Coordinates of C-alpha atoms and ligand atoms in Angstrom, one line a residue:
X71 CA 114.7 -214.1 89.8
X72 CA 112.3 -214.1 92.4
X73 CA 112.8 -217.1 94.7
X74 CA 109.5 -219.6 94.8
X75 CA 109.3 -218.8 98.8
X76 CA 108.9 -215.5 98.3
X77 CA 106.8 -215.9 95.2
X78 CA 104.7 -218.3 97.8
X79 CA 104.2 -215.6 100.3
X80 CA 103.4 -213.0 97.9
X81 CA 100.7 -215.3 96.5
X82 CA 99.6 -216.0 100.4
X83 CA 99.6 -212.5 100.8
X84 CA 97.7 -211.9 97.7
X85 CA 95.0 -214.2 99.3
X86 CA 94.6 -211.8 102.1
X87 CA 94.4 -208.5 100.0
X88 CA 91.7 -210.5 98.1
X89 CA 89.5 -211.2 101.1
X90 CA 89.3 -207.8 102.1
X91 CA 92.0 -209.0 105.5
X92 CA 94.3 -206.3 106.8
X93 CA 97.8 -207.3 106.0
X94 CA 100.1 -206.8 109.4
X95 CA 103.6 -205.2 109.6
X96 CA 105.8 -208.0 108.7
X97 CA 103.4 -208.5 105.5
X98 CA 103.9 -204.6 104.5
X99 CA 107.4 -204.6 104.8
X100 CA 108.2 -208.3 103.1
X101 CA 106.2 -206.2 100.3
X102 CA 108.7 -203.5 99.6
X103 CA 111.8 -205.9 99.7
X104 CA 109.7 -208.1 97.3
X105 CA 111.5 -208.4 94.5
X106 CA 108.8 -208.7 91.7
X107 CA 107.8 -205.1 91.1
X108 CA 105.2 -206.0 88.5
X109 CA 103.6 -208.4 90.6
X110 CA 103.6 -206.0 93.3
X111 CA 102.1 -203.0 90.8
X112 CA 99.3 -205.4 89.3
X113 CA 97.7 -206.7 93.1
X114 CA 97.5 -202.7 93.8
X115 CA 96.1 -202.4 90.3
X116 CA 93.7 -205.2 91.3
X117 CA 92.2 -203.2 94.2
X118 CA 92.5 -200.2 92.9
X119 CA 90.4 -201.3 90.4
X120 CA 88.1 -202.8 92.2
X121 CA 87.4 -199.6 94.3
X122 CA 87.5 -197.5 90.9
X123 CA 87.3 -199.0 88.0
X124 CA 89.2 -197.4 85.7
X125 CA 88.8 -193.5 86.9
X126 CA 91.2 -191.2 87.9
X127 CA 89.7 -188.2 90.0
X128 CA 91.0 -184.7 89.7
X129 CA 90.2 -181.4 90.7
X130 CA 90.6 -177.8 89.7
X131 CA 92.3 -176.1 92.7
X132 CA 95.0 -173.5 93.7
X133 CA 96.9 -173.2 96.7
X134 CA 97.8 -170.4 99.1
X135 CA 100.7 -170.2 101.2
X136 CA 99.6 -167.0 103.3
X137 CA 103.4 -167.2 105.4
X138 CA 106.4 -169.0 105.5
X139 CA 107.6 -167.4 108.8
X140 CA 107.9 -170.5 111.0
X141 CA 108.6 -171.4 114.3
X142 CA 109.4 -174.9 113.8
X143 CA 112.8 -176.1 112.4
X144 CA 112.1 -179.1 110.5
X145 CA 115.1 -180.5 108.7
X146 CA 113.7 -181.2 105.2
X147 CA 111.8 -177.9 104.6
X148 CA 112.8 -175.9 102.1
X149 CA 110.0 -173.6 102.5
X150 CA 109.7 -171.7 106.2
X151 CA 112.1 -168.8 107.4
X152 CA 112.4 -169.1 110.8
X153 CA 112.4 -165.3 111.1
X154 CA 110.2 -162.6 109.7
X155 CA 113.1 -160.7 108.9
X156 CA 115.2 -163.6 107.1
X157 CA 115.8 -163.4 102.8
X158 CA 112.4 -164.7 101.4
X159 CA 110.5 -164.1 104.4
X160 CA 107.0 -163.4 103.7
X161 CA 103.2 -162.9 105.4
X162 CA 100.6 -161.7 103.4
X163 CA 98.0 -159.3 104.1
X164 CA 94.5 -160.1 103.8
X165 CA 94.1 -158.3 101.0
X166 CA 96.7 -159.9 99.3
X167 CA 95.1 -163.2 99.8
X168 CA 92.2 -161.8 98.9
X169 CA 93.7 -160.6 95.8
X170 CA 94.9 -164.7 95.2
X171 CA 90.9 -165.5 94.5
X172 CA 90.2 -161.9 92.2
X173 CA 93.2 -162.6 89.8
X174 CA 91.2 -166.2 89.3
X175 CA 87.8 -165.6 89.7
X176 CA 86.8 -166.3 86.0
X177 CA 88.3 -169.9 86.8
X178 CA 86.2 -172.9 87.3
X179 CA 88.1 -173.6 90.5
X180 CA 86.3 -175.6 93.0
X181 CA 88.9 -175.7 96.0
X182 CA 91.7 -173.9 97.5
X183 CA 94.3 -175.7 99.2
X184 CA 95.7 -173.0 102.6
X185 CA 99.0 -174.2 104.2
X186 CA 101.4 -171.3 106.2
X187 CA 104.1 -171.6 108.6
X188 CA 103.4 -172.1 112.7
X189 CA 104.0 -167.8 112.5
X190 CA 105.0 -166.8 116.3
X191 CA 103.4 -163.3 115.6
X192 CA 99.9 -163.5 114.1
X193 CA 96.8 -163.6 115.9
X194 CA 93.8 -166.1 115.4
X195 CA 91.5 -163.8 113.9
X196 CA 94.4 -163.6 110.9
X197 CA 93.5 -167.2 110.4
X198 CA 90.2 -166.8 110.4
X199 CA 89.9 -163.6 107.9
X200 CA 91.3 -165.4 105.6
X201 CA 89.1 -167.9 105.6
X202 CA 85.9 -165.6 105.6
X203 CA 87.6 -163.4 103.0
X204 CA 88.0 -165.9 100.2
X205 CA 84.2 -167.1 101.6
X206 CA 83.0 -163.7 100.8
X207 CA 84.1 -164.0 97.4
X208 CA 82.9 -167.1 96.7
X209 CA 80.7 -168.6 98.9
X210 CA 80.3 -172.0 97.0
X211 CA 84.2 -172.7 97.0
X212 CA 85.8 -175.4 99.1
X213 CA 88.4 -174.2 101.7
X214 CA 91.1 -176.9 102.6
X215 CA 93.4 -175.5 105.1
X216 CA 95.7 -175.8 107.7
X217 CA 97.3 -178.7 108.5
X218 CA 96.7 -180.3 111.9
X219 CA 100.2 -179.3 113.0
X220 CA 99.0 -175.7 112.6
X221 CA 95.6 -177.1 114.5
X222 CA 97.9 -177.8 117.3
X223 CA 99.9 -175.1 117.5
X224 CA 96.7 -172.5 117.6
X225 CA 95.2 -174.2 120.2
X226 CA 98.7 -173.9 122.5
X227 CA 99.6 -170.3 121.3
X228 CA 95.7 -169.3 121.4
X229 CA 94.7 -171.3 124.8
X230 CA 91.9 -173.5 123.4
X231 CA 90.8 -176.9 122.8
X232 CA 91.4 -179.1 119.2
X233 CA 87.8 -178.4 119.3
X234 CA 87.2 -174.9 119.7
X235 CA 89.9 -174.1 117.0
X236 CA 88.3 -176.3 114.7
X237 CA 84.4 -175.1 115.3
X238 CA 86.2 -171.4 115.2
X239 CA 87.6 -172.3 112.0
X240 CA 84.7 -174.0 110.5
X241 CA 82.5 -171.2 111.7
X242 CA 84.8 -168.6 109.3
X243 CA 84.7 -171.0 106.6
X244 CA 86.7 -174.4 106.8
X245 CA 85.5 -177.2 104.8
X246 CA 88.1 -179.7 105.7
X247 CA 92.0 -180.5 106.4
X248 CA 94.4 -181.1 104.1
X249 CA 97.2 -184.1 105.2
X250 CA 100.9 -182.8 105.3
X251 CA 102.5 -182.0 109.0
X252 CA 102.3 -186.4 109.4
X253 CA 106.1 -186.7 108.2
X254 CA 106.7 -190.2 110.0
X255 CA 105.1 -190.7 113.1
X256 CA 108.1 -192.7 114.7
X257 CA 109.3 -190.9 117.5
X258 CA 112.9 -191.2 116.4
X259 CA 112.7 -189.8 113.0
X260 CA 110.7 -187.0 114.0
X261 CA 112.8 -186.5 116.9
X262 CA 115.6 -185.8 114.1
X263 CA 113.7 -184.2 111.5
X264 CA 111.0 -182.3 113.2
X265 CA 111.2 -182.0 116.9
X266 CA 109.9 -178.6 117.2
X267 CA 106.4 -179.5 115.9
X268 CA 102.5 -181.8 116.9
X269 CA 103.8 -185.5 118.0
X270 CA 102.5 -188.0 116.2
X271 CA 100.0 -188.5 118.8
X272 CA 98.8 -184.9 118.9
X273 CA 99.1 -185.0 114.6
X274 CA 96.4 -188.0 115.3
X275 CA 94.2 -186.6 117.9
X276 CA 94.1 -183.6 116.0
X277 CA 92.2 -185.4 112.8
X278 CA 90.2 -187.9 115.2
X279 CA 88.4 -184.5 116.9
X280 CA 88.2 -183.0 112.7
X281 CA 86.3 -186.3 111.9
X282 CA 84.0 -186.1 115.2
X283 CA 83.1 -183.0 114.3
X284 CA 82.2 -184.3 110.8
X285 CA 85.6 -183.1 109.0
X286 CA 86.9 -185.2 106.3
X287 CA 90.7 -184.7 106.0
X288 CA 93.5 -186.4 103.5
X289 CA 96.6 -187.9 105.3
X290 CA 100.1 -187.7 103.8
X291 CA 103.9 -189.6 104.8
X292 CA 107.1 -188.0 103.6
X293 CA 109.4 -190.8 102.6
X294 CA 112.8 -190.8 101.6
X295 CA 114.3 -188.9 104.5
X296 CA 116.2 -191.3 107.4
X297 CA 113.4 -193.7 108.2
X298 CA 113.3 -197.2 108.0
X299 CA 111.0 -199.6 105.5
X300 CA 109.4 -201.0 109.1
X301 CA 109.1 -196.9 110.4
X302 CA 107.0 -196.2 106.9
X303 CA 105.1 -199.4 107.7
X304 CA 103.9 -198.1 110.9
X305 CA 103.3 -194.9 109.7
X306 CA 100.8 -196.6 107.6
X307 CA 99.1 -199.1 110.4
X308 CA 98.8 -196.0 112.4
X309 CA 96.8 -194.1 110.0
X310 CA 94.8 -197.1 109.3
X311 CA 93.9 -197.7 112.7
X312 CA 92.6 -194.1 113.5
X313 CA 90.4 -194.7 109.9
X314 CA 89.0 -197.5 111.2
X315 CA 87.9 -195.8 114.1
X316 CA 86.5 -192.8 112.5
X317 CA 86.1 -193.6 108.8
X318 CA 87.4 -189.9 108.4
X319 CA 90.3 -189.6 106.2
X320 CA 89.6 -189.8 102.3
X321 CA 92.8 -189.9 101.1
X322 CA 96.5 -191.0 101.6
X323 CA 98.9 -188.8 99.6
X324 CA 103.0 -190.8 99.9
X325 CA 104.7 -187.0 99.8
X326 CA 108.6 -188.4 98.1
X327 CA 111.4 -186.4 99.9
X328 CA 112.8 -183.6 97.6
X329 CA 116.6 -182.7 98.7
X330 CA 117.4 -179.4 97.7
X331 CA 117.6 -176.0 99.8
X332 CA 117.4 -177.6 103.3
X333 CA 119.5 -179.1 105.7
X334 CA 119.1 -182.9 105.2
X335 CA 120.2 -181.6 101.6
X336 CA 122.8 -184.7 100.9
X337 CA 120.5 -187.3 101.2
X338 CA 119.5 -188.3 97.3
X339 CA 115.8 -188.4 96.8
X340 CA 113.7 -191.2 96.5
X341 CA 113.9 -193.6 92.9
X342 CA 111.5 -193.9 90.9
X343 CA 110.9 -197.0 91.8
X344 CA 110.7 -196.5 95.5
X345 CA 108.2 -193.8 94.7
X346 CA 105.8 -197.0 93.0
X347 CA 106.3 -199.5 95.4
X348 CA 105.2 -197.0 97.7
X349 CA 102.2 -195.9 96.2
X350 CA 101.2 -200.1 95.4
X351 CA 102.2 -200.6 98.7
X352 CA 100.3 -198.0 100.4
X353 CA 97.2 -199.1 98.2
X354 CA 97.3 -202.6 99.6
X355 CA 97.9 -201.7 103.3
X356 CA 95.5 -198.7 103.4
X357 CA 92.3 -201.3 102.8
X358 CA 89.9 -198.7 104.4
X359 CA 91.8 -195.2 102.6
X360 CA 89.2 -195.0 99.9
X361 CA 92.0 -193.2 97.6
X362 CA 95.6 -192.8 97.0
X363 CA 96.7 -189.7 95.3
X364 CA 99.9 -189.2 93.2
X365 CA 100.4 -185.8 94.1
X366 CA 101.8 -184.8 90.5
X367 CA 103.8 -181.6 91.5
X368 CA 106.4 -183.6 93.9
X369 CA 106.8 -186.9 91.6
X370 CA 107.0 -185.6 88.1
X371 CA 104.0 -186.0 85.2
X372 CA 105.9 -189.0 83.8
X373 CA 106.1 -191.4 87.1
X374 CA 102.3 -189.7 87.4
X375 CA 101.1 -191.2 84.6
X376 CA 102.5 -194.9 85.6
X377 CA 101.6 -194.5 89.2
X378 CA 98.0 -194.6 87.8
X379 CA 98.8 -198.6 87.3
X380 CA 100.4 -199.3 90.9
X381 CA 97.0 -197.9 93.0
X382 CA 96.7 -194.9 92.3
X383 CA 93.5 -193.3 91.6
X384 CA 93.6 -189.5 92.2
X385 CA 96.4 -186.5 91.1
X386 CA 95.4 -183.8 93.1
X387 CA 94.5 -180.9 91.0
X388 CA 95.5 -177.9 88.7
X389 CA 97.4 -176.6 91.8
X390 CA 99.1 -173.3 90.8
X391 CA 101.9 -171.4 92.4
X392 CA 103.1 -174.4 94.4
X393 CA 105.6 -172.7 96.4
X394 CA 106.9 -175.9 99.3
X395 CA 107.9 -178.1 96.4
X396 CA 109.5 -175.5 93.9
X397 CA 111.9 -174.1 97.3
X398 CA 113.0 -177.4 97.4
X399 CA 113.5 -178.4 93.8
X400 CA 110.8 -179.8 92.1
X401 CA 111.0 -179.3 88.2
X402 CA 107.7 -179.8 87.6
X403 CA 105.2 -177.2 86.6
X404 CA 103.9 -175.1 88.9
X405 CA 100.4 -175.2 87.5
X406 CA 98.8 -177.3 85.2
X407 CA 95.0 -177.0 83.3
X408 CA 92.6 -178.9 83.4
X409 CA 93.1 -179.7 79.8
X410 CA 96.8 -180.7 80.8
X411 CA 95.2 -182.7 83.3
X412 CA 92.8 -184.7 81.5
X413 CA 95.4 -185.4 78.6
X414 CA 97.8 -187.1 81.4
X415 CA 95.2 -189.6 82.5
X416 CA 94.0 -190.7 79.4
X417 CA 97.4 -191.3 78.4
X418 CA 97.5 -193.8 81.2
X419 CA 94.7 -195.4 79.7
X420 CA 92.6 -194.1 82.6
X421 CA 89.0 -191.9 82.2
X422 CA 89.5 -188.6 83.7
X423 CA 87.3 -187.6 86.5
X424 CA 87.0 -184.0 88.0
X425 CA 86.1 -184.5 91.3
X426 CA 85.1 -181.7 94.2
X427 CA 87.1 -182.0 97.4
X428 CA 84.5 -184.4 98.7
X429 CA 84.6 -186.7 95.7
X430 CA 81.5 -185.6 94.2
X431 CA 81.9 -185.9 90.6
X432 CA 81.7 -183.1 89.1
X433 CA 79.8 -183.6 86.0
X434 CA 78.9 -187.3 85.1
X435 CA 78.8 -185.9 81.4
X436 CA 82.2 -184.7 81.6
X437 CA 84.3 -188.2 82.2
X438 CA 86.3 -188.8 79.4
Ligands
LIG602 O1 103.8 -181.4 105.6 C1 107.9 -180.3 103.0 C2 106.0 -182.0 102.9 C3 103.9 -181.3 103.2 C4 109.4 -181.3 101.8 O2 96.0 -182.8 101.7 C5 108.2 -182.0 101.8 O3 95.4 -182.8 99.7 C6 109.2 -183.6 100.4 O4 100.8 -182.0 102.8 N1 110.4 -182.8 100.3 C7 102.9 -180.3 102.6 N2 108.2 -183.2 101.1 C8 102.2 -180.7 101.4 C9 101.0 -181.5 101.7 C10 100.0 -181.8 100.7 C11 100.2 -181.6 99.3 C12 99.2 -181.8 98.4 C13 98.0 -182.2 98.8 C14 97.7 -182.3 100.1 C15 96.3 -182.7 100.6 C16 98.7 -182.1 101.1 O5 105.0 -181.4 102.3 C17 104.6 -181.1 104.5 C18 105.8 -182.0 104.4 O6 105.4 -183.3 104.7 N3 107.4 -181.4 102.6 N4 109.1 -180.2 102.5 C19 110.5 -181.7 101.0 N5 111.6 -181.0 100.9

């Protein structure tokens, strides 16, 4: 039973969401000890309907992971060899990613997703051509790439501003960032987990500079690992502060730890639970986060389809070949069709909505 102070809180709090009043630190965290669930899954509902009625926005997309050579030695990936030579290594050629776009050009695909490894050994330009390549093919697609970690590191190893990458990048074809690279901003998590990579504060000056230059980007947290309630809190507050200074981010994508084939390996992944209260209580805190996506892949179709009551509103796309959540366990598909798609949200009780990356609708005639 849920004690009648807490209950009184939660109702205080409730007042707050309802007002449209940013809910502090103390207020996030008393929400993911609170022991009602329900009552915490119906107040994200609440705003989530409010801010979408009852659509759920997908997209048709694939994703490219041009190389997994990595420089960085982040604890939870399962994905990056630190050398070229290692087992599993890989780069791709430009043909070869080329090659990624001909073997689905008859596909109604309207965005590919571009995340590689911080490669020690590959110019700019390789970044560039593959961007211009996939352009080539298909001028009217969206390209989502490289996370603002991989920002960073081209403009160290390359000698040039946040800027200059960027303007290079969108120059050859860039139409906005995708989130991951955030982990958790606290200095002493990332100090364990990820040390070798952007800072929190470079991870954030990194999207402020995409959003000046009229970027819109997604922004991600990877829970689960060794942080603290209070260090995913701040996480959040953080990422709601830079959006309130540059109204840039579109979405906020809670990315659930996944244990296998790394070296934080004996840590058990997040609940199922944990993954909802999350997601409600990322809707609440992130007032000024337009959307919260359920990235399918990483939670599972089944916890997809309730997440769709506890503030989520979007579940990422059709995907294909997902290669950084398969290395590290996920048993989920690794693609999905639209059809697939659709059927998962109405079975939530939700009206499917294919979206572009920008949240255009696609085809008003198409919700169903
Ligand atoms: O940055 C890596 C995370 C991210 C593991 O912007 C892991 O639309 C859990 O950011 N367990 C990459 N998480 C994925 C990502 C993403 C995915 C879908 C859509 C968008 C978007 C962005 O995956 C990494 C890291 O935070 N990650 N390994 C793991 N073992």
């Amino acid at each position: 039973m849920t004690p009648s102070k807490d209950k009184a809180r939660f109702g205080r709090i409730a007042d707050k969401v309802r007002a449209g009043a940013p809910l502090d630190l103390d207020e996030g965290v008393f929400l993911y000890h609170y022991g009602d669930l329900l009552a915490l899954g119906s107040l994200a509902n609440e705003r989530r309907e409010a801010l979408h009625g009852d659509h759920t926005f997908f997209n048709v997309n694939f994703h490219i992971n041009p190389t997994n050579v990595c420089v960085a030695d982040c604890k939870f990936c399962s994905f990056a060899r630190l050398e070229p030579t290692a087992p599993a290594a890989y780069t791709m050629t430009i043909d070869e990613v080329r090659q990624k776009l001909l073997d689905r050009i008859d596909q109604p695909v309207t965005e590919i997703h571009i995340v590689n490894g911080l490669h020690g050994g590959l110019p700019f330009e390789y970044y560039k051509d593959c961007l211009r390549v996939l352009k080539q093919l298909r001028p009217d697609i969206h390209i989502k790439a490289y996370t603002a970690v991989e920002i960073h590191y081209f403009a160290e190893k390359f000698g040039m501003s946040y800027e200059q990458v960027l303007r290079e990048l969108i120059d050859a074809g860039l139409g906005s960032l995708p989130g991951g690279g955030a982990e958790i901003f606290a200095e002493r998590v990332r100090h364990k987990i990820c040390k070798d990579k952007a800072t929190a504060e470079q991870w954030l000056e990194v999207h402020r500079t995409a959003h000046k230059l009229g970027l819109r980007s997604n922004c991600t947290m990877l829970y689960g690992t060794i942080e603290t309630l209070e260090e995913r809190v701040d996480h959040m507050l953080r990422l709601r502060a830079l959006q309130d200074e540059t109204e840039g981010f579109q979405t906020f994508i809670p990315l659930s730890y996944h244990p296998e084939g790394n070296r934080l390996g004996k840590l058990p992944a997040p609940t199922g639970v944990d993954d909802l209260r999350t997601y409600a209580v990322a809707r609440l805190l992130l007032h000024n986060i337009p959307h919260i996506k359920a990235y399918w892949i990483m939670i599972g179709l089944k916890t997809a389809q309730i997440a769709q009551s506890f503030g989520v509103d979007d579940l990422d796309g059709t995907v294909q070949e997902e290669k950084i959540y398969h290395m590290a366990g996920a048993e989920t598909p690794q693609a999905m069709t639209r059809a697939d798609l659709v059927r998962l949200i109405r079975e939530a009780g939700r009206k499917a909505v294919e979206r572009d990356t920008l949240y255009h609708v696609r085809d008003r005639k198409s919700v169903v």
